[in-house]
Coordinates of C-alpha atoms and ligand atoms in Angstrom, one line a residue:
M88 CA 20.5 -15.5 0.5
A89 CA 24.0 -14.0 0.5
L90 CA 24.9 -10.6 1.5
L91 CA 27.8 -9.0 -0.3
Q92 CA 30.4 -7.2 1.7
L93 CA 31.0 -3.8 0.2
S94 CA 34.5 -3.2 1.4
E95 CA 36.8 -4.4 4.0
P96 CA 36.8 -2.9 7.5
G97 CA 40.1 -1.1 8.2
D98 CA 41.6 1.6 10.3
S99 CA 41.3 5.2 9.5
P100 CA 44.2 6.2 7.2
A101 CA 46.5 9.1 8.1
P102 CA 45.3 12.4 6.7
H103 CA 47.9 12.5 3.9
E104 CA 46.8 9.1 2.8
Q105 CA 43.2 10.0 2.7
R106 CA 41.5 8.9 -0.5
L107 CA 39.0 11.5 -1.6
A108 CA 35.5 10.6 -2.7
V109 CA 32.4 12.6 -3.2
G110 CA 28.7 12.3 -2.7
I111 CA 26.5 13.6 -5.4
D112 CA 22.8 14.4 -5.1
L113 CA 21.6 14.3 -8.7
G114 CA 18.3 16.0 -8.2
T115 CA 15.3 16.8 -10.5
T116 CA 15.6 20.5 -9.9
N117 CA 19.1 21.0 -8.3
S118 CA 22.3 18.9 -7.9
L119 CA 25.1 19.1 -5.4
V120 CA 28.4 17.6 -4.7
A121 CA 29.9 17.1 -1.2
T122 CA 32.9 15.5 0.4
V123 CA 34.4 14.8 3.8
R124 CA 37.5 16.8 4.5
H125 CA 39.2 16.9 7.9
A126 CA 36.4 14.6 9.2
L127 CA 33.7 17.2 8.3
P128 CA 31.2 16.9 5.4
E129 CA 30.9 20.0 3.3
C130 CA 29.2 20.8 0.0
L131 CA 31.7 22.0 -2.7
P132 CA 31.0 25.4 -4.3
N133 CA 31.7 26.5 -7.9
A134 CA 34.1 29.4 -8.6
E135 CA 31.2 31.9 -7.8
G136 CA 30.6 30.3 -4.4
D137 CA 27.3 28.6 -5.3
V138 CA 26.9 25.1 -3.9
I139 CA 23.6 24.4 -5.8
L140 CA 23.9 23.6 -9.5
P141 CA 20.4 23.8 -11.1
S142 CA 19.9 20.6 -13.0
V143 CA 19.3 22.4 -16.3
V144 CA 21.3 21.9 -19.5
R145 CA 21.2 24.1 -22.6
F146 CA 22.4 22.6 -25.9
L147 CA 23.9 25.0 -28.4
R148 CA 24.1 24.6 -32.1
D149 CA 27.9 24.1 -32.0
G150 CA 27.5 21.2 -29.7
N151 CA 28.6 23.0 -26.6
T152 CA 26.5 23.0 -23.5
I153 CA 25.7 25.5 -20.7
V154 CA 24.8 23.9 -17.4
G155 CA 23.3 25.3 -14.2
R156 CA 22.2 28.8 -13.3
E157 CA 23.1 30.3 -16.7
A158 CA 21.0 27.7 -18.5
L159 CA 18.1 28.3 -16.0
A160 CA 18.2 32.0 -16.8
V161 CA 17.7 31.5 -20.5
Q162 CA 15.2 28.7 -20.2
A163 CA 12.3 30.9 -21.2
Q164 CA 14.1 32.2 -24.3
D165 CA 15.2 28.8 -25.6
P166 CA 12.8 26.3 -23.9
R167 CA 13.2 23.4 -26.5
N168 CA 17.0 23.2 -26.2
T169 CA 17.2 23.9 -22.5
I170 CA 16.5 20.7 -20.6
A171 CA 15.2 20.8 -17.1
S172 CA 13.9 17.9 -14.9
V173 CA 15.7 15.3 -17.1
K174 CA 15.7 13.0 -14.1
R175 CA 12.0 12.3 -14.9
L176 CA 13.2 10.8 -18.3
M177 CA 15.9 8.6 -17.0
G178 CA 15.4 4.9 -17.9
R179 CA 12.0 5.7 -19.3
G180 CA 10.3 4.8 -22.6
L181 CA 8.2 7.4 -24.5
Q182 CA 4.9 5.9 -23.2
D183 CA 6.0 6.3 -19.6
V184 CA 6.8 10.0 -19.9
D185 CA 4.3 12.3 -18.1
A186 CA 2.3 14.8 -20.2
P187 CA 4.1 18.0 -19.0
M188 CA 7.5 16.6 -20.1
R189 CA 6.1 15.5 -23.4
G190 CA 4.6 19.0 -24.0
R191 CA 7.8 20.8 -23.0
Y192 CA 10.3 18.9 -25.2
D193 CA 10.5 17.4 -28.6
L194 CA 10.9 13.8 -27.6
L195 CA 11.7 10.9 -29.9
D196 CA 11.1 7.2 -29.4
A197 CA 14.6 5.9 -29.5
G198 CA 13.5 2.2 -29.4
G199 CA 14.5 -0.2 -26.7
G200 CA 12.3 1.6 -24.3
M201 CA 14.3 4.8 -24.5
V202 CA 13.7 8.4 -25.4
R203 CA 15.8 11.0 -27.0
I204 CA 15.4 14.7 -26.8
N205 CA 15.6 16.6 -30.1
T206 CA 17.9 19.7 -29.7
V207 CA 19.7 22.0 -32.0
A208 CA 22.8 20.0 -31.4
G209 CA 21.0 16.8 -32.5
P210 CA 19.1 14.1 -30.5
R211 CA 20.4 13.6 -26.9
S212 CA 19.5 10.8 -24.5
P213 CA 18.5 11.6 -20.9
V214 CA 21.7 9.7 -19.9
E215 CA 23.8 12.2 -21.9
V216 CA 22.0 15.2 -20.5
S217 CA 22.5 13.9 -16.9
A218 CA 26.2 13.2 -17.8
E219 CA 26.6 17.0 -18.6
I220 CA 25.4 17.8 -15.0
L221 CA 27.6 15.2 -13.5
R222 CA 30.6 16.3 -15.5
R223 CA 30.3 19.8 -14.1
L224 CA 30.1 18.4 -10.6
R225 CA 33.1 16.2 -11.2
E226 CA 35.1 19.2 -12.5
R227 CA 34.0 21.2 -9.5
A228 CA 35.2 18.4 -7.2
E229 CA 38.5 18.1 -9.0
A230 CA 39.1 21.8 -8.8
S231 CA 38.7 21.6 -5.0
L232 CA 40.3 18.2 -4.3
G233 CA 42.9 17.8 -7.0
D234 CA 43.1 14.5 -8.9
N235 CA 42.9 12.3 -5.8
L236 CA 39.2 11.7 -6.5
V237 CA 38.7 7.9 -6.3
G238 CA 35.0 7.8 -6.9
A239 CA 31.5 9.0 -6.2
V240 CA 28.4 7.8 -4.4
I241 CA 25.4 9.0 -6.3
T242 CA 21.9 9.2 -4.8
V243 CA 18.7 8.0 -6.4
P244 CA 15.1 7.9 -5.2
A245 CA 14.3 4.8 -3.2
Y246 CA 11.7 3.8 -5.8
F247 CA 14.0 4.0 -8.8
D248 CA 13.8 0.7 -10.7
D249 CA 16.6 -1.2 -12.4
A250 CA 16.4 0.8 -15.6
Q251 CA 16.5 4.2 -13.8
R252 CA 19.4 3.1 -11.7
Q253 CA 21.3 1.7 -14.6
A254 CA 20.7 4.9 -16.6
T255 CA 22.1 6.9 -13.6
K256 CA 25.2 4.7 -13.5
D257 CA 25.7 5.0 -17.2
A258 CA 25.5 8.8 -16.9
A259 CA 28.1 8.8 -14.2
R260 CA 30.5 6.7 -16.2
L261 CA 29.9 8.9 -19.2
A262 CA 30.9 11.9 -17.0
G263 CA 34.1 10.1 -16.1
L264 CA 33.1 9.3 -12.6
N265 CA 33.9 6.0 -10.9
V266 CA 30.7 5.0 -9.2
L267 CA 31.4 3.6 -5.8
R268 CA 27.7 2.8 -5.4
L269 CA 24.2 4.3 -5.8
L270 CA 22.6 5.2 -2.6
N271 CA 18.9 5.8 -1.8
E272 CA 18.2 9.4 -1.1
P273 CA 16.3 8.8 2.2
T274 CA 19.2 6.6 3.4
A275 CA 21.6 9.3 2.7
A276 CA 19.6 11.8 4.7
A277 CA 19.5 9.5 7.6
I278 CA 23.2 9.0 7.5
A279 CA 23.7 12.8 7.4
Y280 CA 21.9 13.0 10.7
G281 CA 24.1 10.2 12.1
L282 CA 21.1 8.0 12.7
D283 CA 23.2 5.1 11.8
E284 CA 25.1 5.5 15.0
A285 CA 22.2 4.1 17.0
A286 CA 22.0 0.4 17.4
E287 CA 18.6 0.1 15.9
G288 CA 15.4 2.0 15.2
I289 CA 12.8 2.9 12.7
Y290 CA 13.0 6.3 11.0
A291 CA 10.9 8.3 8.5
V292 CA 12.2 10.6 5.8
Y293 CA 9.8 13.3 4.5
D294 CA 11.2 14.8 1.3
L295 CA 9.3 17.7 -0.2
G296 CA 11.2 19.2 -3.1
G297 CA 10.3 21.6 -5.9
G298 CA 8.2 19.2 -7.9
T299 CA 8.0 15.9 -6.1
F300 CA 7.2 14.4 -2.7
D301 CA 8.8 11.2 -1.4
F302 CA 8.2 9.5 1.9
S303 CA 10.3 6.6 3.1
V304 CA 10.5 4.4 6.2
L305 CA 13.9 3.1 7.1
R306 CA 14.8 0.4 9.6
L307 CA 18.2 0.3 11.2
A308 CA 19.0 -3.1 12.6
R309 CA 22.4 -4.3 13.7
G310 CA 24.0 -1.3 12.1
V311 CA 22.4 -2.0 8.8
F312 CA 19.9 0.3 7.0
E313 CA 17.0 -1.1 5.1
V314 CA 14.2 0.7 3.3
M315 CA 10.9 -0.7 4.7
A316 CA 8.5 1.2 2.6
T317 CA 8.3 4.1 0.2
S318 CA 5.4 6.2 -1.0
G319 CA 4.9 9.7 -2.4
D320 CA 3.3 11.9 -5.0
S321 CA 5.4 12.6 -8.1
A322 CA 3.2 15.7 -8.9
L323 CA 3.4 17.5 -5.5
G324 CA 6.1 19.9 -4.5
G325 CA 7.0 23.5 -3.7
D326 CA 6.0 24.6 -7.2
D327 CA 2.3 23.8 -6.3
F328 CA 2.6 26.3 -3.4
D329 CA 3.9 28.9 -5.9
D330 CA 1.0 28.2 -8.3
A331 CA -1.6 28.6 -5.5
L332 CA -0.1 31.8 -4.2
A333 CA 0.3 33.2 -7.8
D334 CA -3.4 32.6 -8.5
W335 CA -4.3 34.3 -5.3
L336 CA -2.0 37.3 -6.0
H337 CA -3.4 37.6 -9.5
R338 CA -7.0 37.7 -8.2
K339 CA -6.1 40.2 -5.5
A340 CA -4.1 42.5 -7.8
S341 CA -5.9 42.7 -11.0
G342 CA -7.7 39.7 -12.3
V343 CA -6.7 40.6 -15.9
D344 CA -5.4 38.0 -18.2
L345 CA -1.7 37.6 -18.0
D346 CA 0.5 37.0 -21.0
C347 CA 3.0 34.2 -20.8
S348 CA 6.0 36.2 -19.7
R349 CA 4.1 38.1 -17.0
S350 CA 2.7 34.9 -15.7
R351 CA 6.2 33.6 -15.4
A352 CA 7.2 36.7 -13.6
L353 CA 4.3 36.3 -11.3
L354 CA 5.3 32.8 -10.5
A355 CA 8.8 33.9 -9.7
E356 CA 7.4 36.6 -7.4
A357 CA 5.1 34.0 -5.7
R358 CA 8.1 31.8 -5.1
R359 CA 10.1 34.7 -3.6
V360 CA 7.2 35.6 -1.3
K361 CA 6.6 32.0 -0.3
E362 CA 10.3 31.5 0.6
A363 CA 10.4 34.8 2.5
L364 CA 7.2 33.9 4.5
S365 CA 9.1 30.9 6.0
S366 CA 10.9 33.4 8.2
A367 CA 8.7 36.6 8.2
P368 CA 5.1 37.1 9.4
V369 CA 4.2 39.3 6.5
V370 CA 5.8 40.0 3.0
T371 CA 4.9 42.5 0.4
A372 CA 4.4 41.0 -3.1
R373 CA 5.0 43.1 -6.2
V374 CA 2.5 41.8 -8.7
P375 CA 3.4 42.6 -12.3
L376 CA 0.5 44.2 -14.2
A377 CA -0.1 45.1 -17.8
A378 CA 1.9 48.0 -19.2
D379 CA 4.9 47.2 -16.9
G380 CA 3.0 48.4 -13.8
V381 CA 3.2 46.6 -10.5
R382 CA 0.7 46.4 -7.6
E383 CA 1.9 45.8 -4.1
V384 CA -0.1 43.2 -2.1
E385 CA 0.6 42.3 1.5
V386 CA 0.7 38.6 2.2
H387 CA 0.4 37.5 5.8
A388 CA 1.8 34.1 6.8
Q389 CA -1.7 33.1 7.8
D390 CA -3.1 33.9 4.3
F391 CA -0.5 31.6 2.8
V392 CA -1.2 28.8 5.3
T393 CA -5.0 29.0 4.6
L394 CA -4.3 28.9 0.8
T395 CA -1.9 26.0 0.9
Q396 CA -2.9 23.8 3.9
A397 CA -4.7 21.4 1.5
L398 CA -1.4 20.8 -0.3
V399 CA 0.3 20.0 3.0
D400 CA -2.6 17.7 4.0
R401 CA -2.3 16.0 0.6
S402 CA 1.3 15.0 1.5
L403 CA 0.1 13.2 4.6
S404 CA -2.0 10.5 2.9
P405 CA 1.0 8.8 1.3
V406 CA 2.7 9.1 4.7
K407 CA -0.1 7.2 6.4
K408 CA -0.3 4.7 3.5
A409 CA 3.4 3.9 3.8
L410 CA 3.1 3.4 7.5
R411 CA 0.1 1.1 7.0
D412 CA 2.0 -0.9 4.3
A413 CA 4.9 -1.3 6.7
G414 CA 2.5 -2.4 9.5
L415 CA 3.7 0.5 11.7
G416 CA 2.0 3.2 13.8
V417 CA 3.4 6.7 14.2
D418 CA 4.6 5.7 17.7
D419 CA 7.0 3.1 16.1
I420 CA 8.9 5.9 14.4
Q421 CA 11.9 7.0 16.4
A422 CA 12.8 10.1 14.4
V423 CA 11.7 12.0 11.3
V424 CA 14.1 13.6 8.9
M425 CA 13.1 16.5 6.7
V426 CA 14.6 16.8 3.2
G427 CA 14.0 19.2 0.4
G428 CA 13.7 23.0 0.2
A429 CA 9.9 23.1 0.6
T430 CA 10.2 21.6 4.1
R431 CA 11.4 25.0 5.3
M432 CA 7.8 26.1 5.3
P433 CA 6.7 26.2 9.0
H434 CA 3.2 24.7 8.3
V435 CA 4.8 21.7 6.6
R436 CA 7.0 21.2 9.7
S437 CA 4.2 21.6 12.1
A438 CA 1.9 19.2 10.2
V439 CA 4.6 16.5 10.3
A440 CA 5.4 17.2 14.0
K441 CA 1.7 16.9 14.8
L442 CA 1.2 13.7 12.9
F443 CA 4.3 12.0 14.5
G444 CA 4.0 13.6 17.9
R445 CA 7.6 14.8 17.8
Q446 CA 9.7 17.5 16.2
P447 CA 11.3 16.4 13.0
H448 CA 15.1 16.8 12.4
T449 CA 15.6 20.1 10.5
D450 CA 19.1 21.3 11.6
I451 CA 20.9 20.4 8.4
D452 CA 20.1 22.5 5.4
P453 CA 17.3 20.4 3.7
D454 CA 18.8 21.1 0.3
K455 CA 22.2 19.7 1.3
V456 CA 21.3 16.9 3.6
V457 CA 21.2 14.2 0.9
A458 CA 24.6 15.2 -0.7
I459 CA 26.1 15.3 2.8
G460 CA 24.9 11.8 3.6
A461 CA 26.2 10.6 0.3
A462 CA 29.6 12.2 1.0
I463 CA 29.8 10.4 4.4
Q464 CA 29.1 7.1 2.7
A465 CA 31.6 7.8 -0.1
N466 CA 34.2 8.5 2.5
V467 CA 33.6 5.2 4.1
L468 CA 33.6 3.3 0.8
A469 CA 36.8 5.0 -0.3
G470 CA 38.5 3.3 2.6
N471 CA 38.5 6.2 5.1
R472 CA 36.6 4.2 7.6
R473 CA 36.9 4.9 11.2
P474 CA 37.1 1.9 13.6
G475 CA 33.6 0.7 14.4
E476 CA 32.2 2.1 11.1
D477 CA 31.5 -1.1 9.5
W478 CA 27.9 -0.9 8.4
L479 CA 26.5 -1.9 5.1
L480 CA 23.5 -0.1 3.7
L481 CA 20.7 -2.2 2.5
D482 CA 17.7 -1.3 0.4
V483 CA 14.7 -3.3 -0.6
I484 CA 13.4 -4.3 -4.0
P485 CA 9.9 -2.9 -4.5
L486 CA 8.3 -5.8 -6.5
S487 CA 8.9 -9.5 -6.5
L488 CA 11.2 -11.0 -9.2
G489 CA 10.5 -14.3 -10.7
L490 CA 10.4 -16.6 -13.7
E491 CA 7.7 -17.8 -16.1
M492 CA 6.8 -21.4 -15.6
M493 CA 4.8 -23.7 -17.9
G494 CA 1.2 -22.6 -18.3
G495 CA 2.1 -18.9 -18.0
L496 CA 2.5 -19.0 -14.2
T497 CA 5.0 -17.0 -12.3
E498 CA 7.4 -18.5 -9.8
K499 CA 8.7 -15.8 -7.4
I500 CA 12.4 -16.2 -6.7
I501 CA 13.0 -13.0 -4.8
P502 CA 10.0 -11.8 -2.9
R503 CA 9.3 -8.1 -2.8
N504 CA 10.8 -6.1 0.1
S505 CA 13.8 -8.4 0.2
T506 CA 16.8 -6.4 1.3
I507 CA 19.6 -6.0 -1.3
P508 CA 22.2 -7.1 -2.2
I509 CA 20.7 -10.6 -2.4
A510 CA 21.2 -13.8 -4.3
K511 CA 18.8 -16.7 -4.5
A512 CA 18.9 -19.9 -6.5
Q513 CA 16.2 -22.4 -7.4
D514 CA 16.4 -25.7 -9.3
F515 CA 14.2 -26.3 -12.3
T516 CA 13.9 -29.2 -14.7
T517 CA 12.9 -30.0 -18.3
Y518 CA 9.3 -30.6 -19.3
K519 CA 9.9 -32.9 -22.3
D520 CA 12.1 -35.9 -23.1
G521 CA 15.2 -34.9 -24.9
Q522 CA 14.6 -31.2 -24.3
S523 CA 17.8 -29.4 -25.3
A524 CA 17.0 -25.8 -24.6
M525 CA 15.0 -23.9 -22.0
A526 CA 13.5 -20.5 -22.4
I527 CA 13.9 -18.2 -19.4
H528 CA 11.6 -15.3 -19.0
V529 CA 12.3 -13.0 -16.1
V530 CA 9.3 -11.1 -14.7
Q531 CA 8.5 -8.6 -12.0
G532 CA 5.3 -8.2 -10.1
E533 CA 3.0 -9.7 -7.5
R534 CA 0.4 -11.4 -9.7
E535 CA 0.2 -15.2 -10.2
L536 CA 0.0 -15.1 -14.0
V537 CA 2.8 -13.8 -16.2
Q538 CA 0.4 -11.8 -18.4
D539 CA -0.3 -9.6 -15.3
C540 CA 3.3 -9.0 -14.4
R541 CA 6.0 -6.9 -16.1
S542 CA 8.4 -8.7 -18.5
L543 CA 12.0 -7.8 -17.7
A544 CA 14.1 -10.0 -19.9
R545 CA 14.1 -13.2 -21.9
F546 CA 17.1 -15.5 -22.7
E547 CA 17.7 -19.1 -23.5
L548 CA 19.8 -21.9 -22.0
R549 CA 21.0 -24.1 -24.9
G550 CA 23.0 -27.3 -25.0
I551 CA 21.2 -29.2 -22.3
P552 CA 22.2 -32.9 -22.9
P553 CA 19.3 -35.2 -24.0
M554 CA 17.6 -36.6 -20.9
P555 CA 14.1 -37.8 -20.0
A556 CA 11.7 -35.1 -18.9
G557 CA 12.5 -34.1 -15.4
G558 CA 16.0 -35.5 -15.6
A559 CA 18.0 -32.3 -16.1
R560 CA 18.8 -30.0 -13.1
I561 CA 18.9 -26.4 -14.1
R562 CA 19.9 -24.0 -11.3
V563 CA 18.7 -20.5 -11.9
T564 CA 20.3 -17.8 -9.8
F565 CA 18.9 -14.4 -9.3
Q566 CA 21.4 -11.8 -8.0
V567 CA 20.5 -8.2 -7.2
D568 CA 23.6 -6.1 -6.5
A569 CA 24.0 -3.3 -4.0
D570 CA 22.7 -0.9 -6.6
G571 CA 19.5 -2.9 -7.3
L572 CA 20.6 -4.3 -10.6
L573 CA 19.5 -7.8 -11.4
S574 CA 21.5 -10.5 -13.1
V575 CA 20.1 -14.0 -13.8
T576 CA 22.2 -17.1 -14.5
A577 CA 20.9 -20.5 -15.6
R578 CA 23.3 -23.4 -15.3
E579 CA 22.7 -27.1 -16.2
Q580 CA 24.3 -28.9 -13.2
T581 CA 25.7 -32.0 -14.9
T582 CA 27.4 -30.4 -17.9
G583 CA 28.0 -26.9 -16.5
V584 CA 26.5 -25.2 -19.6
E585 CA 25.5 -21.8 -18.6
S586 CA 23.6 -18.8 -19.8
H587 CA 23.4 -15.4 -18.3
V588 CA 21.6 -12.1 -18.6
T589 CA 22.0 -8.7 -16.8
V590 CA 18.6 -7.2 -16.7
K591 CA 18.4 -3.7 -18.0
P592 CA 14.6 -3.5 -18.3
S593 CA 13.7 -1.7 -21.4
Y594 CA 11.8 1.0 -19.6
G595 CA 11.1 2.1 -16.0
L596 CA 8.2 2.0 -13.6
S597 CA 7.1 5.0 -11.7
D598 CA 6.4 4.8 -8.0
D599 CA 2.7 5.1 -8.8
E600 CA 2.9 2.2 -11.1
V601 CA 4.7 0.1 -8.5
A602 CA 2.0 1.0 -6.1
Q603 CA -0.6 0.1 -8.7
M604 CA 1.0 -3.3 -9.3
L605 CA 1.1 -4.0 -5.6
K606 CA -2.5 -2.9 -5.2
S607 CA -3.6 -5.1 -8.1
G608 CA -1.7 -8.0 -6.5
F609 CA -3.6 -7.6 -3.3
E610 CA -7.0 -7.1 -5.0
H611 CA -6.6 -10.1 -7.2
A612 CA -5.1 -12.5 -4.7
E613 CA -8.2 -14.7 -4.6
D614 CA -8.8 -14.7 -8.3
D615 CA -5.1 -15.4 -8.9
M616 CA -5.1 -18.4 -6.6
Q617 CA -8.0 -19.8 -8.7
A618 CA -6.3 -19.0 -11.9
R619 CA -3.1 -20.6 -10.7
A620 CA -4.8 -23.8 -9.6
L621 CA -6.5 -23.9 -13.1
R622 CA -3.2 -23.4 -15.0
E623 CA -1.4 -26.0 -12.9
Q624 CA -4.0 -28.6 -13.7
Q625 CA -4.1 -27.7 -17.4
V626 CA -0.3 -28.0 -17.6
E627 CA -0.4 -31.4 -15.8
A628 CA -3.3 -32.6 -18.1
R629 CA -1.4 -31.6 -21.2
R630 CA 1.8 -33.3 -20.0
L631 CA -0.2 -36.5 -19.2
I632 CA -2.0 -36.5 -22.5
E633 CA 1.2 -36.0 -24.5
A634 CA 3.0 -38.8 -22.6
T635 CA 0.1 -41.2 -23.1
R636 CA -0.2 -40.5 -26.8
Q637 CA 3.6 -41.0 -27.1
A638 CA 3.3 -44.4 -25.3
L639 CA 0.4 -45.4 -27.5
T640 CA 2.4 -44.7 -30.6
E641 CA 5.4 -46.7 -29.3
D642 CA 3.7 -49.6 -27.6
A643 CA 0.2 -50.1 -29.1
S644 CA 1.0 -53.8 -29.5
L645 CA 0.8 -54.3 -25.7
L646 CA -2.9 -53.4 -25.7
S647 CA -6.0 -55.1 -26.9
A648 CA -8.2 -53.2 -29.3
S649 CA -10.8 -52.4 -26.6
E650 CA -8.1 -51.3 -24.1
H651 CA -6.7 -49.0 -26.8
A652 CA -10.1 -47.6 -27.4
T653 CA -10.7 -47.0 -23.7
L654 CA -7.5 -45.1 -23.3
L655 CA -8.3 -42.9 -26.4
T656 CA -11.7 -42.2 -24.8
E657 CA -10.1 -41.1 -21.5
I658 CA -7.7 -38.9 -23.4
E659 CA -10.5 -37.2 -25.3
H660 CA -12.4 -36.8 -22.0
L661 CA -9.5 -35.1 -20.3
E662 CA -8.9 -32.9 -23.4
A663 CA -12.4 -31.7 -23.2
L664 CA -12.2 -31.1 -19.5
S665 CA -9.0 -29.1 -19.8
T666 CA -10.8 -26.4 -21.8
T667 CA -13.2 -25.8 -18.9
P668 CA -12.5 -23.4 -16.0
D669 CA -13.1 -26.2 -13.4
H670 CA -9.7 -27.2 -12.0
L671 CA -11.3 -29.8 -9.7
A672 CA -12.9 -31.5 -12.7
I673 CA -9.6 -31.5 -14.6
K674 CA -7.9 -33.0 -11.6
A675 CA -10.5 -35.7 -11.6
G676 CA -9.9 -36.3 -15.3
I677 CA -6.1 -36.5 -14.7
D678 CA -6.7 -39.1 -11.9
A679 CA -9.0 -41.1 -14.2
L680 CA -6.5 -41.2 -17.1
S681 CA -3.6 -42.1 -14.7
A682 CA -5.7 -44.9 -13.3
A683 CA -6.6 -46.1 -16.7
T684 CA -3.0 -46.2 -17.9
G685 CA -1.7 -48.0 -14.7
D686 CA -1.8 -51.5 -16.3
F687 CA -0.3 -50.3 -19.6
A688 CA 2.6 -48.6 -17.8
A689 CA 3.3 -51.9 -15.9
R690 CA 3.4 -53.8 -19.2
R691 CA 5.7 -51.2 -20.8
M692 CA 8.0 -51.5 -17.8
D693 CA 8.1 -55.3 -18.2
K694 CA 8.8 -54.9 -21.9
A695 CA 11.6 -52.4 -21.2
I696 CA 13.2 -54.7 -18.6
R697 CA 12.9 -57.7 -21.0
E698 CA 14.6 -55.8 -23.8
A699 CA 17.4 -54.6 -21.4
L700 CA 18.0 -58.2 -20.3
T701 CA 18.0 -59.8 -23.7
G702 CA 21.6 -61.0 -24.5
A703 CA 22.9 -59.7 -21.1
R704 CA 24.8 -62.2 -18.9
V705 CA 23.7 -62.6 -15.3
D706 CA 27.2 -61.8 -14.0
N707 CA 27.2 -58.5 -16.0
L708 CA 24.0 -57.3 -14.3
Ligands
LIG149 P1 14.5 21.2 -3.8 O1 13.9 20.5 -5.0 O2 14.7 20.4 -2.6 O3 15.7 22.1 -4.2 O4 13.4 22.3 -3.3 C1 13.0 23.4 -4.0 C2 11.8 23.9 -3.5 O5 12.0 24.4 -2.1 C3 11.3 25.1 -4.3 O6 9.9 25.0 -4.4 C4 11.6 26.3 -3.4 O7 10.8 27.4 -3.6 C5 11.4 25.7 -2.0 N1 12.1 26.5 -1.0 C6 13.4 26.8 -0.9 N2 13.6 27.6 0.1 C7 12.4 27.8 0.7 C8 12.0 28.5 1.9 N3 12.8 29.2 2.6 N4 10.7 28.4 2.2 C9 9.8 27.7 1.5 N5 10.2 27.0 0.4 C10 11.5 27.0 0.0

């Protein structure tokens, strides 16, 4: 395992030499850009003074785009061309897109595991839509900082897989940004609170946004951050609290059917009331009625708590699960960081405080905390490092990465939860005499059989010099970079022929799917061991049968007719056994055929030596 150094330690440059870099929180609902100026992190506002850019892009017929608050304002009028929550489509194939997103937009299957969104300006990829958001943030940064911008750190959810990370990087490049690195959102939040300044500790990050909930456990050891576990609920967020309150207000006020625009107005009012209740004991809601009337309903904080406590409790089960997965108790957690606008709700804070037995960190604005942490990291990577600030940030890969072996078995090269960046190599060899090519199939997952894992990439190593089976040495190296992108290299050691693939998996996995794959790995551990043992014996049986048949074709003359017949019978016997599910019986058949061919092998060896010696002079030997 090799850890890659991200940048050289150095002294803090003089202010006039400071190289400016930004941190970008590219969020599902909102995005922000921040930087460190005069040693202080700050979010950069647009000309109107807003730091939050709604992650909404409207495409116009002439190809121009409107991004942010203005696009959000017209979303209802032009829903098909006004794209929100595009982060949910990044690195995803059509079959992976959730039902609400499918219903909302005209999505096309773009092939290669990608989607396109049909708009009046033509089909647009999620990468292009995200690039529009990033471009506005870059322009905002340049307007504030001039052209000294050396690059950006962009945050992604800890569970983002290769495809989603790659899509985010592509979007940044398209927006003209130099990506210093991608950083996990919870890690950024921990940095914002300066948790990296401690020597070590285990920290939890509870992130409840508008539409999603993410929970992560981080370990800081020897100045290095590592994500130990992640969990969450991709369909839980502040919007669910709005829905619950809107339903309640509707029942209280009228109960009549609402038309579409009034229900949207009611939702907006519910959201306003919810947000106001975070700092007021009672708020008056103005519920829109038919014929443009409104009815006032008083909402007490306690009503709202009663209505939504179940949602808060729902967030606690992934929390407990992540702790269990990481083998931790709540007492092992040194501090909890709150991220996301919905963590402003007092009953969310108190539920978290009660579970962990300590008050969570809430001082930094929960909407800005990720961008601020990213800015601090960007500042370090741009070379503005203070003495002593020499940490690297490590993340983990959520599922094991490996190769397909003979018989459809997986060989894990990098086990899950390995911290990245990481590189690991393993040597393999050829299966057949004279084999000149090797098919390399890269897979991801915890199961023993390839058919139960996810296929990431296939490539071939060609030009292996002819050698007997088992003679070639092929070193396969897996390397996962600091952004979680995998590249695989296969190299034949004697000739140096090499083949390489950078894995951009054709489509992504959601956190739920990762959890499902892990769960299925645990559930099937016993069956998988049996299946593996069976496949191994079947492969060995096939290899032995092929080698024996080959030997019989080449050297039948070394055997009597009855010996020849015995070997054929043993071969047939083993062939029959290898179709059964009994790996012990196959093993016994292999042993029997090996024993039966022992004499034959010795005679072949003698013959080979005789042939080699024929005509050779003793002093040449
Ligand atoms: P985020 O995705 O992190 O921007 O969070 C957005 C969510 O936070 C939305 O559901 C907002 O209504 C919610 N939110 C923002 N401010 C407050 C507040 N003061 N009280 C409760 N929820 C809030």
